[in-house]
PDB file of C-alpha atoms and ligand atoms in Angstrom:
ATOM      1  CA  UNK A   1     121.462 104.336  65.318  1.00  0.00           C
ATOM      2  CA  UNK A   2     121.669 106.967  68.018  1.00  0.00           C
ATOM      3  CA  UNK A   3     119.109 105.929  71.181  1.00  0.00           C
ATOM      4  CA  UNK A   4     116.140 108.350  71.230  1.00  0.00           C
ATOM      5  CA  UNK A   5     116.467 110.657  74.485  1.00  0.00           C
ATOM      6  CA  UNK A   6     114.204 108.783  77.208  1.00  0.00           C
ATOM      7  CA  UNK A   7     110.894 111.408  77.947  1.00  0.00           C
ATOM      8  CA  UNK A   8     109.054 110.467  81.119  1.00  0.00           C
ATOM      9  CA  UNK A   9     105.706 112.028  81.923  1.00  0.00           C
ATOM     10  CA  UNK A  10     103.866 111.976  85.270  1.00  0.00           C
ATOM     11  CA  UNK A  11     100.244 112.702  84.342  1.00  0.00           C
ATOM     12  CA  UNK A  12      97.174 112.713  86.618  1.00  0.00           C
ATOM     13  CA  UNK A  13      93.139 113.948  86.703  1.00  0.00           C
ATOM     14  CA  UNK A  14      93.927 117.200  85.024  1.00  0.00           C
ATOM     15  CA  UNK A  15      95.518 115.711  81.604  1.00  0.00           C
ATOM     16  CA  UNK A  16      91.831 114.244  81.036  1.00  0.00           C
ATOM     17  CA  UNK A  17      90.268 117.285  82.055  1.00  0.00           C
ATOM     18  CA  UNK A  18      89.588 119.174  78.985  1.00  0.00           C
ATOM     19  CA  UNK A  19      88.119 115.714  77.651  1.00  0.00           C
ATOM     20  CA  UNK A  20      85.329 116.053  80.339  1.00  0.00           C
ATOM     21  CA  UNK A  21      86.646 113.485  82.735  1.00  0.00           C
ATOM     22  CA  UNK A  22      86.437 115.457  86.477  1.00  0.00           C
ATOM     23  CA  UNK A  23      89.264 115.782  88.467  1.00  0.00           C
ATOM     24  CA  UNK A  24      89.199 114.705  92.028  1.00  0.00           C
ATOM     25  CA  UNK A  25      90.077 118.184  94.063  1.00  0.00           C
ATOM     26  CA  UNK A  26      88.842 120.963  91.491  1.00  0.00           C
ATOM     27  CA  UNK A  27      85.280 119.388  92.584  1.00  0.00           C
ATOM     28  CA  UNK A  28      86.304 120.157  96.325  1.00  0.00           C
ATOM     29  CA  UNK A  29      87.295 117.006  97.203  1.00  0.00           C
ATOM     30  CA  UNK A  30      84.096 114.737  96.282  1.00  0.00           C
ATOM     31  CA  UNK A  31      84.474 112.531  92.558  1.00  0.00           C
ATOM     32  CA  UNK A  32      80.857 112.820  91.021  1.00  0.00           C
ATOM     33  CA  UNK A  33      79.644 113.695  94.339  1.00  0.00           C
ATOM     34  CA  UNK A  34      80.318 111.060  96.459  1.00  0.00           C
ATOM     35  CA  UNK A  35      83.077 111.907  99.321  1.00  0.00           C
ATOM     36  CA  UNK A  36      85.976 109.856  97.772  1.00  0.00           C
ATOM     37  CA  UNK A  37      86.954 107.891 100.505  1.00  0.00           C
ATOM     38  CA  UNK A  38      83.356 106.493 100.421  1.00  0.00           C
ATOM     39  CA  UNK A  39      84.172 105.368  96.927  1.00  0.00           C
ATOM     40  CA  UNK A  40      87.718 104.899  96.745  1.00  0.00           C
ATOM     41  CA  UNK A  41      89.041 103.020  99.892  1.00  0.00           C
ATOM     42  CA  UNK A  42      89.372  99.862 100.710  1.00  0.00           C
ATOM     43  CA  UNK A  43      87.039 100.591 103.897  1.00  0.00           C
ATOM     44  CA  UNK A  44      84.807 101.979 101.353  1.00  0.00           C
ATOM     45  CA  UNK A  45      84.841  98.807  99.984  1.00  0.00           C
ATOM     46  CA  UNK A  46      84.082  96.924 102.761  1.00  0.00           C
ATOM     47  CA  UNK A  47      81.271  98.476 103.990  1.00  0.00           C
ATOM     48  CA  UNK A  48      79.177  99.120 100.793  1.00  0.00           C
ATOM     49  CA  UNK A  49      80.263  96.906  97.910  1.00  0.00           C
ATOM     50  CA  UNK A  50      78.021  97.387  96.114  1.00  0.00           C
ATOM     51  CA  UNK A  51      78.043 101.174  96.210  1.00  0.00           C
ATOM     52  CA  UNK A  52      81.703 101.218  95.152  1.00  0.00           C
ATOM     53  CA  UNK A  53      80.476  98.605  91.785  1.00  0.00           C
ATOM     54  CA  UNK A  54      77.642 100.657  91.279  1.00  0.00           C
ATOM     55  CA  UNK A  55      79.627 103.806  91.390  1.00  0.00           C
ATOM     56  CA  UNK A  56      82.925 102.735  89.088  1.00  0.00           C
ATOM     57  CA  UNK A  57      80.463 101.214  86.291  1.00  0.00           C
ATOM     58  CA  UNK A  58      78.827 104.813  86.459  1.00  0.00           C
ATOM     59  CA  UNK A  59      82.292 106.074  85.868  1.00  0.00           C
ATOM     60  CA  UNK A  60      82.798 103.465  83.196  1.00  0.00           C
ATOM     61  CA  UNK A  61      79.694 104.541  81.398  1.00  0.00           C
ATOM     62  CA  UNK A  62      81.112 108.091  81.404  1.00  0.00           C
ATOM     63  CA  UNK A  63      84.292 107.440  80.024  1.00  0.00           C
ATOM     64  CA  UNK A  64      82.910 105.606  76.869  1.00  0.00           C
ATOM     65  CA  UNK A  65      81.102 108.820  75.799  1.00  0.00           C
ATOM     66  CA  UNK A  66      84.785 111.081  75.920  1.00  0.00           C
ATOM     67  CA  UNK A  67      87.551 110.844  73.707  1.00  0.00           C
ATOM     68  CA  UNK A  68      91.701 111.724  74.352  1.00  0.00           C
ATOM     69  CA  UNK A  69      92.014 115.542  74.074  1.00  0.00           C
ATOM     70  CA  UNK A  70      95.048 117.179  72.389  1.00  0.00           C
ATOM     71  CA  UNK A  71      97.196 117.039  75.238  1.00  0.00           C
ATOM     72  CA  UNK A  72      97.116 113.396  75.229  1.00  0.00           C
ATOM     73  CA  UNK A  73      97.612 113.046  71.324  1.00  0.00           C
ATOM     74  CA  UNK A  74     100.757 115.106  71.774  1.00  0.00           C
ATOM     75  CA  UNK A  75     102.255 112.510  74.039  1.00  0.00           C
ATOM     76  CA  UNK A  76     101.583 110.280  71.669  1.00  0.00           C
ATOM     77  CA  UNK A  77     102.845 112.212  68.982  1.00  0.00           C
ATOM     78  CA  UNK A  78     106.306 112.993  70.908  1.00  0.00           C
ATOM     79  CA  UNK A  79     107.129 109.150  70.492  1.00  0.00           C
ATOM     80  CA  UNK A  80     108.234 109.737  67.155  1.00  0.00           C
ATOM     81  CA  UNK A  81     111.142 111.691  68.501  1.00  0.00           C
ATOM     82  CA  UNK A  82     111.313 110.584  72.158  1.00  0.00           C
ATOM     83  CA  UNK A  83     111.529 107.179  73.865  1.00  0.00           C
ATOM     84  CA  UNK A  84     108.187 107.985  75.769  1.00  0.00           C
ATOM     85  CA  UNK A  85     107.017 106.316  79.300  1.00  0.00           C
ATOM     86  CA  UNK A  86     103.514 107.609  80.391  1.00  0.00           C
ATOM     87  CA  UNK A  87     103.210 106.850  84.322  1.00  0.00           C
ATOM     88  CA  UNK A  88      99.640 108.176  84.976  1.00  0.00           C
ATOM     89  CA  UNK A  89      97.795 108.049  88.333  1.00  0.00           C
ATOM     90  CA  UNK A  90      94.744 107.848  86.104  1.00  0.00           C
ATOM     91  CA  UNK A  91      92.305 104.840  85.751  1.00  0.00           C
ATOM     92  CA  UNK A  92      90.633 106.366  81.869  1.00  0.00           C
ATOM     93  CA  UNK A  93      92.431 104.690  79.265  1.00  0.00           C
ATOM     94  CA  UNK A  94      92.271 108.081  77.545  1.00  0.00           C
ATOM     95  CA  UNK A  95      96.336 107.621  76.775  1.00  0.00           C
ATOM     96  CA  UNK A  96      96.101 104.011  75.273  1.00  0.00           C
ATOM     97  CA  UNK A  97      92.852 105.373  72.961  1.00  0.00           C
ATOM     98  CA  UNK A  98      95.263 108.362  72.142  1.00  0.00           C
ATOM     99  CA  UNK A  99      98.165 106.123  70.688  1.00  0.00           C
ATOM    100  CA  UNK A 100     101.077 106.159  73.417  1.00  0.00           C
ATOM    101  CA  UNK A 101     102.661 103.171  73.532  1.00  0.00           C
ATOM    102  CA  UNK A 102     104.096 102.694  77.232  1.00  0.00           C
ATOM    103  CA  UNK A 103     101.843 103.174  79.746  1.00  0.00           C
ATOM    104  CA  UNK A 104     101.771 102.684  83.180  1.00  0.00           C
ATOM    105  CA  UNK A 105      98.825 102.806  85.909  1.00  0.00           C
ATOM    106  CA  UNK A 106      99.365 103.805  89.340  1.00  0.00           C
ATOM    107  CA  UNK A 107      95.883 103.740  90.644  1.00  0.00           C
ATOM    108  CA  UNK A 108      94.455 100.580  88.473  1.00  0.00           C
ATOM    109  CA  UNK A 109      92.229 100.714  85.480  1.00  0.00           C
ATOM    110  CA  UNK A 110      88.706 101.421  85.317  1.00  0.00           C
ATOM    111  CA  UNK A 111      88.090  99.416  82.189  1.00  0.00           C
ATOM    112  CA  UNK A 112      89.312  96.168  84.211  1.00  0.00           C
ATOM    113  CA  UNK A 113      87.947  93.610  87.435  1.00  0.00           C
ATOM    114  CA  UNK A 114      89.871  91.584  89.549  1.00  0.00           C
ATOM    115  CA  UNK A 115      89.077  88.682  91.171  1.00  0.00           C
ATOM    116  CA  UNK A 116      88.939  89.192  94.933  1.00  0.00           C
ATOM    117  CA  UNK A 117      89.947  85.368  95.719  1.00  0.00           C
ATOM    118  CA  UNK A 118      93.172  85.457  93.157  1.00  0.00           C
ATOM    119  CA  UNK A 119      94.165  88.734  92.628  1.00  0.00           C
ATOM    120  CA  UNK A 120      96.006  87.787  89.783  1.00  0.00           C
ATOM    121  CA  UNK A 121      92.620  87.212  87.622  1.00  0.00           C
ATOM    122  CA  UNK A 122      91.764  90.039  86.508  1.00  0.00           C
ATOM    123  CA  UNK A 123      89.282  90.362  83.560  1.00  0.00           C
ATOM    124  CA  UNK A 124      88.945  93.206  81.081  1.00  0.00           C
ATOM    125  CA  UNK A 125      84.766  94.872  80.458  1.00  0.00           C
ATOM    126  CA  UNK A 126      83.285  94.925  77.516  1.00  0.00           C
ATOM    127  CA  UNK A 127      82.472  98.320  76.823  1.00  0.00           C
ATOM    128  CA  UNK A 128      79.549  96.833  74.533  1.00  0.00           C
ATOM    129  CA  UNK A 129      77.903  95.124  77.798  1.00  0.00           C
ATOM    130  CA  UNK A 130      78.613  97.499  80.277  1.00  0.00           C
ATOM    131  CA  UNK A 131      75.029  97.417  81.542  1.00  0.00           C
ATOM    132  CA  UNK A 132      74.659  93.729  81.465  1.00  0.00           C
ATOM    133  CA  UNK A 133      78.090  92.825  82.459  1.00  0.00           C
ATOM    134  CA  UNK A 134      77.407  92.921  86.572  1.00  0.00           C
ATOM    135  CA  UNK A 135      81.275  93.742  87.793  1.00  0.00           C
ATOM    136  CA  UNK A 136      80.480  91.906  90.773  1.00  0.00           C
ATOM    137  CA  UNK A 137      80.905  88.382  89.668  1.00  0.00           C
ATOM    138  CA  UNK A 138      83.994  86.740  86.921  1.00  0.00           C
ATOM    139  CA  UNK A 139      83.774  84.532  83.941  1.00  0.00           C
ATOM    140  CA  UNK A 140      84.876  81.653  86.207  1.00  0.00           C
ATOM    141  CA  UNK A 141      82.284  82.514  89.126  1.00  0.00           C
ATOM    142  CA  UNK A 142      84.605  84.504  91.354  1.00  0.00           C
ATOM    143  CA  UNK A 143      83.590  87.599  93.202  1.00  0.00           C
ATOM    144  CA  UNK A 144      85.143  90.433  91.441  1.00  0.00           C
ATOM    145  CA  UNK A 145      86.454  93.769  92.604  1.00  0.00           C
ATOM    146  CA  UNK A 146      87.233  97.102  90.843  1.00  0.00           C
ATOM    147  CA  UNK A 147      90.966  96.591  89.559  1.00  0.00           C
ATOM    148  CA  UNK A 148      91.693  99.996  91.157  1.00  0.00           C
ATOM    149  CA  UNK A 149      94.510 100.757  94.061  1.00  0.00           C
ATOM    150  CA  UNK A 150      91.825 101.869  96.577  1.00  0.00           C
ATOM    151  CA  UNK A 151      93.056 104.627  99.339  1.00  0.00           C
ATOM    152  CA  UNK A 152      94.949 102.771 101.936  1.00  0.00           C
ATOM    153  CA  UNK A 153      96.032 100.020  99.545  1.00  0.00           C
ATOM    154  CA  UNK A 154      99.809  99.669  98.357  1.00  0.00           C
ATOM    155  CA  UNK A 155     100.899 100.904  94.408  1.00  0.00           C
ATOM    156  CA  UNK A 156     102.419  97.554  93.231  1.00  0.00           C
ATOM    157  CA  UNK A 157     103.553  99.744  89.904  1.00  0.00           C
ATOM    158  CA  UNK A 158     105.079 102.264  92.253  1.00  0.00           C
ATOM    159  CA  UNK A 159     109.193 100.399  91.850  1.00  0.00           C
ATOM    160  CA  UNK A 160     108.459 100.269  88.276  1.00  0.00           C
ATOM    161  CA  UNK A 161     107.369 103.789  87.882  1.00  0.00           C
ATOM    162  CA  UNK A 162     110.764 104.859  90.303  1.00  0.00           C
ATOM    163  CA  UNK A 163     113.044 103.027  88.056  1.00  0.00           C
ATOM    164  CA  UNK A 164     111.657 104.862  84.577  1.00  0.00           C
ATOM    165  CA  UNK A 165     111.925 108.261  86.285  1.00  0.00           C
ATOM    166  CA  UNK A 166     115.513 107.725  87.300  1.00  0.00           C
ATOM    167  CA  UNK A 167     116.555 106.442  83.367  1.00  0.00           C
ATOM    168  CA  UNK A 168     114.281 109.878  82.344  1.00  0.00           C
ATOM    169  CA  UNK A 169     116.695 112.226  80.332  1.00  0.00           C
ATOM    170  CA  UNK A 170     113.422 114.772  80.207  1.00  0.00           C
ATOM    171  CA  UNK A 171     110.553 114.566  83.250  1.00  0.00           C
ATOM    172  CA  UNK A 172     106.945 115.786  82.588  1.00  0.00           C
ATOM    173  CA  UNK A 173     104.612 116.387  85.053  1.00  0.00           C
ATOM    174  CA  UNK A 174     101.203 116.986  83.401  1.00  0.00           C
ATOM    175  CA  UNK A 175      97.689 118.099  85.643  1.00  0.00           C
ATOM    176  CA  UNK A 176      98.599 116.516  89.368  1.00  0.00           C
ATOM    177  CA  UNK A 177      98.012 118.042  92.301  1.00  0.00           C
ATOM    178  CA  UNK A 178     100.949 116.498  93.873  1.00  0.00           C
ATOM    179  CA  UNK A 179      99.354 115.798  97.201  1.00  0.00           C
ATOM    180  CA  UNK A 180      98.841 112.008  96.510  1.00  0.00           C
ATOM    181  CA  UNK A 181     101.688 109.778  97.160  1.00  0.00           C
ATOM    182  CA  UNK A 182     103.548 107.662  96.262  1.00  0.00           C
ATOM    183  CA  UNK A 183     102.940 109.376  93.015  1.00  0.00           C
ATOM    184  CA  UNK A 184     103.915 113.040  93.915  1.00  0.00           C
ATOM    185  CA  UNK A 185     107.055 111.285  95.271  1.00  0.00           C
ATOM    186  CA  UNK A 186     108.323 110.454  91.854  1.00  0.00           C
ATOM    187  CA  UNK A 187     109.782 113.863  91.242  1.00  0.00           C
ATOM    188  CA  UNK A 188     112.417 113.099  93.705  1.00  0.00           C
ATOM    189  CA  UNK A 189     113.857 110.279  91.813  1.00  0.00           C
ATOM    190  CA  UNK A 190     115.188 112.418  88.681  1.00  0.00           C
ATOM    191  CA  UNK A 191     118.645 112.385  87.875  1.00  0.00           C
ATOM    192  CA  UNK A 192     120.360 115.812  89.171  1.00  0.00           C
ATOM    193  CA  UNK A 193     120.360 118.077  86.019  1.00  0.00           C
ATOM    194  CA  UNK A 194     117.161 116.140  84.616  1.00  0.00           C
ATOM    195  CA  UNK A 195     115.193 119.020  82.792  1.00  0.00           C
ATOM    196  CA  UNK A 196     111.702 118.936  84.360  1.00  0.00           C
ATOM    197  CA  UNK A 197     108.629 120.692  83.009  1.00  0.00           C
ATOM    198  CA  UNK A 198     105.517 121.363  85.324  1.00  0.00           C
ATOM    199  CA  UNK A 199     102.061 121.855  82.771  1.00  0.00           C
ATOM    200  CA  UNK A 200      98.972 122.579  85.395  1.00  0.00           C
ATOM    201  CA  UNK A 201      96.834 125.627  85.551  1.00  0.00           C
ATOM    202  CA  UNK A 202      97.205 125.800  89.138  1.00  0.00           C
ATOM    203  CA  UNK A 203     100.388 123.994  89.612  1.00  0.00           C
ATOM    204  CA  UNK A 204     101.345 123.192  92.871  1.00  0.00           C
ATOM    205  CA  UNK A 205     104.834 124.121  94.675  1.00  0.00           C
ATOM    206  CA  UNK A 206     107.985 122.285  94.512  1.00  0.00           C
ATOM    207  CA  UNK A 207     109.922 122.911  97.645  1.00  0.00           C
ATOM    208  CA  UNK A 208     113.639 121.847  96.710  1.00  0.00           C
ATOM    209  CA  UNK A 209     113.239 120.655  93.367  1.00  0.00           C
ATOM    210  CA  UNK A 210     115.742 121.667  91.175  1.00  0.00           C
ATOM    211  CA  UNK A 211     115.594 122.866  87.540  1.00  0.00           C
ATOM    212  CA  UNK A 212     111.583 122.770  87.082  1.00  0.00           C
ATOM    213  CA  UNK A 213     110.022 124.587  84.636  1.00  0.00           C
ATOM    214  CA  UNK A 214     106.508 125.384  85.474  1.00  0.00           C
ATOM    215  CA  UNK A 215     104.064 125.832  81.948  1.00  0.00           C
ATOM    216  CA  UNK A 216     100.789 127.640  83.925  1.00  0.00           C
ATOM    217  CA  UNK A 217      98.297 126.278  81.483  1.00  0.00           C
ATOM    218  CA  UNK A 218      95.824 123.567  80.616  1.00  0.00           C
ATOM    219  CA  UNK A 219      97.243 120.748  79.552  1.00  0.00           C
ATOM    220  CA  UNK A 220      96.146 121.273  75.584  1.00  0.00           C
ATOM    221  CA  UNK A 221      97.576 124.911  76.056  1.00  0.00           C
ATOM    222  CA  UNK A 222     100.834 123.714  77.770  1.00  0.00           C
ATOM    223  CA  UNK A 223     101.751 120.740  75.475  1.00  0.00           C
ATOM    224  CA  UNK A 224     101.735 123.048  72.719  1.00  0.00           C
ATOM    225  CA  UNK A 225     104.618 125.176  74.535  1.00  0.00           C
ATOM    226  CA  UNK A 226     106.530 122.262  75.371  1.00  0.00           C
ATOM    227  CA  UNK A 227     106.371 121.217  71.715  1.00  0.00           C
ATOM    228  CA  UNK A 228     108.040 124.242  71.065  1.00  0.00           C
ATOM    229  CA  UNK A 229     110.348 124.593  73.966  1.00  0.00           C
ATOM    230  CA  UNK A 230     111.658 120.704  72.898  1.00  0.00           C
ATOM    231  CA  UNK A 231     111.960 121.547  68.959  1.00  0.00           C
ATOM    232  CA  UNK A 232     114.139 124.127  70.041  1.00  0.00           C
ATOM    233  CA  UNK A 233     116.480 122.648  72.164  1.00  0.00           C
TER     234      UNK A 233
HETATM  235  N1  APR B 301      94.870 120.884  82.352  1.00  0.00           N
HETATM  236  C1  APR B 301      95.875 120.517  83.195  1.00  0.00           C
HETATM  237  N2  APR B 301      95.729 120.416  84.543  1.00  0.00           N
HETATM  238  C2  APR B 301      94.510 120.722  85.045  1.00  0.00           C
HETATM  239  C3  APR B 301      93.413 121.111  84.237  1.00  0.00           C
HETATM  240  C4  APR B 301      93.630 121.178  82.829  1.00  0.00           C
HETATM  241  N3  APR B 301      92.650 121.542  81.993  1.00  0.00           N
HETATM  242  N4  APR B 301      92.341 121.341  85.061  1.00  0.00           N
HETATM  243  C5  APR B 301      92.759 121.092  86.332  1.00  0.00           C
HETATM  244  N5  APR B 301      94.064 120.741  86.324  1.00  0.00           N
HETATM  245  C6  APR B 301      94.941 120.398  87.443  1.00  0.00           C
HETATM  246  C7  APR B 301      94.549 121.014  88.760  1.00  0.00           C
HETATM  247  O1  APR B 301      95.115 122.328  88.866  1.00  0.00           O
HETATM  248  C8  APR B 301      95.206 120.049  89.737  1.00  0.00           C
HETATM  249  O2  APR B 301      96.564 120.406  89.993  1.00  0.00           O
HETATM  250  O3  APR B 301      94.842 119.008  87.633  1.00  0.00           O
HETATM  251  C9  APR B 301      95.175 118.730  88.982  1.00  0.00           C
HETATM  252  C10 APR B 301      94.118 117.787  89.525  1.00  0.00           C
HETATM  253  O4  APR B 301      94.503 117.427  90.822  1.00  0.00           O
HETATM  254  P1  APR B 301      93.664 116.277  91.543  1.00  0.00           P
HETATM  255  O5  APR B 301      92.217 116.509  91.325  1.00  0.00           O
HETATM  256  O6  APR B 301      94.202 116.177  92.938  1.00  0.00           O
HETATM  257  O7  APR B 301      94.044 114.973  90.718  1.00  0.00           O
HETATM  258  P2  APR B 301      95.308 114.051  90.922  1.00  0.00           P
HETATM  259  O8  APR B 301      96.513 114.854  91.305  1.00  0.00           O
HETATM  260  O9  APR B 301      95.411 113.209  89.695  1.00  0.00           O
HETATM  261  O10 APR B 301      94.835 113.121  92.161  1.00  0.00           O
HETATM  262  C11 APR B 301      95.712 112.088  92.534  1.00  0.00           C
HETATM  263  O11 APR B 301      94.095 111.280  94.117  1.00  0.00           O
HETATM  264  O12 APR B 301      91.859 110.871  94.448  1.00  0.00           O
HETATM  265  C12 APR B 301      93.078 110.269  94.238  1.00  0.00           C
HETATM  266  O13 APR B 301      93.569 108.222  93.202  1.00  0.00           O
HETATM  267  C13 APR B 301      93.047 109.500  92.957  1.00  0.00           C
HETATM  268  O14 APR B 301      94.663 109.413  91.176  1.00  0.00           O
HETATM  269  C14 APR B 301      93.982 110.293  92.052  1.00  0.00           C
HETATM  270  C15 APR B 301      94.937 110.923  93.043  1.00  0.00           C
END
């Protein structure tokens, strides 16, 4: 049985956009209003903790009320045809609820807490007892954290994530800005001759990246044309 080609996409805020999940610099730079390094650092962190718990369950709260959009039932769709590896910088779990099968966070999940004295605890949240489960404080009594890579933190998926684009025989970049790295970095790491498709409305540039093919749409909009530019190849 022939291996199914190897499709990696690169998603970020703007793949959960059209499910009503704001993106972090449409909004001018502030997430939900707060300046996100208030929110999203680990100074932030430090200075008001409780802020930073407050604001993520808020978040959490949101994210139970929206559902994947088309653009992420497509990726999960293309897995019938394509050995698929979702690398998203986002913390919804909008891709798992879709159906996709491999995916990997960047930035952390919203839906999880770690422990801050072993960071290897990490316990998922009911979304049933979201209001009564405080985030601040584990099952076994430990203070807890958001399970999110905070600005100025290190991407512990980032090798992992480098070593599925370079196996990619197709690379998708879905709704990023490209102006957060180690994630915008990833591009570089495609083998030479790698097809890569760019879907954002807005997309940003790609200074000497070779054989990109940018899809100026939303990401509903520009899944559909990749269906079609795929079926036809
Ligand atoms: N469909 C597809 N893309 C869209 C849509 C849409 N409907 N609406 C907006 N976009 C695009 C925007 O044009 C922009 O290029 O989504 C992108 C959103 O960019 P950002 O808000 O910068 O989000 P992202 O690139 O994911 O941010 C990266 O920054 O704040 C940190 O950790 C946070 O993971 C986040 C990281």
């Amino acid at each position: 049985m022939e291996r199914k080609p190897i499709l990696v996409v690169s998603t970020g805020a703007g793949v959960s956009a059209e499910s009503g999940i704001s993106t972090f610099r449409d909004a001018g730079g502030l997430w939900e209003n707060y300046p996100v390094m208030q929110v999203a650092s680990a100074d932030g962190f430090a200075r008001d903790p409780e802020l930073v718990h407050r604001f993520y369950n808020e978040r959490r709260k949101q994210l139970i009320n929206v559902q994947p959009n088309d653009a992420h039932k497509a990726l999960a769709e293309l897995e019938k045809d394509y050995d698929v590896y979702i690398i998203t910088q986002n913390v919804d779990d909008l891709h798992e609820r879709a159906g996709s099968s491999n995916v990997l966070h960047l930035h952390g999940e919203l839906m999880k807490i770690r422990s801050i004295i072993h960071p290897d605890y990490v316990e998922t949240l009911d979304v049933d007892h979201l209001e009564t489960t405080p985030a601040t404080r584990g099952k076994n009594g430990d203070p807890m954290r958001p399970h999110i890579v905070f600005f100025q933190e290190p991407v512990p998926n980032i090798e992992k994530a480098v070593e599925l684009v370079r196996q990619a025989d197709i690379f998708v970049v879905i709704g990023t800005s490209l102006v957060v790295y180690p994630a915008a970095g990833l591009i570089q790491f495609v083998r030479p001759g790698t097809p890569i498709y760019y879907i954002d409305p807005n997309p940003a540039a790609t200074p000497g990246i070779a054989d990109v093919t940018v899809i100026k749409a939303t990401a509903t909009e520009g899944m559909r044309e990749l269906e079609k530019i795929l079926l036809s190849e």
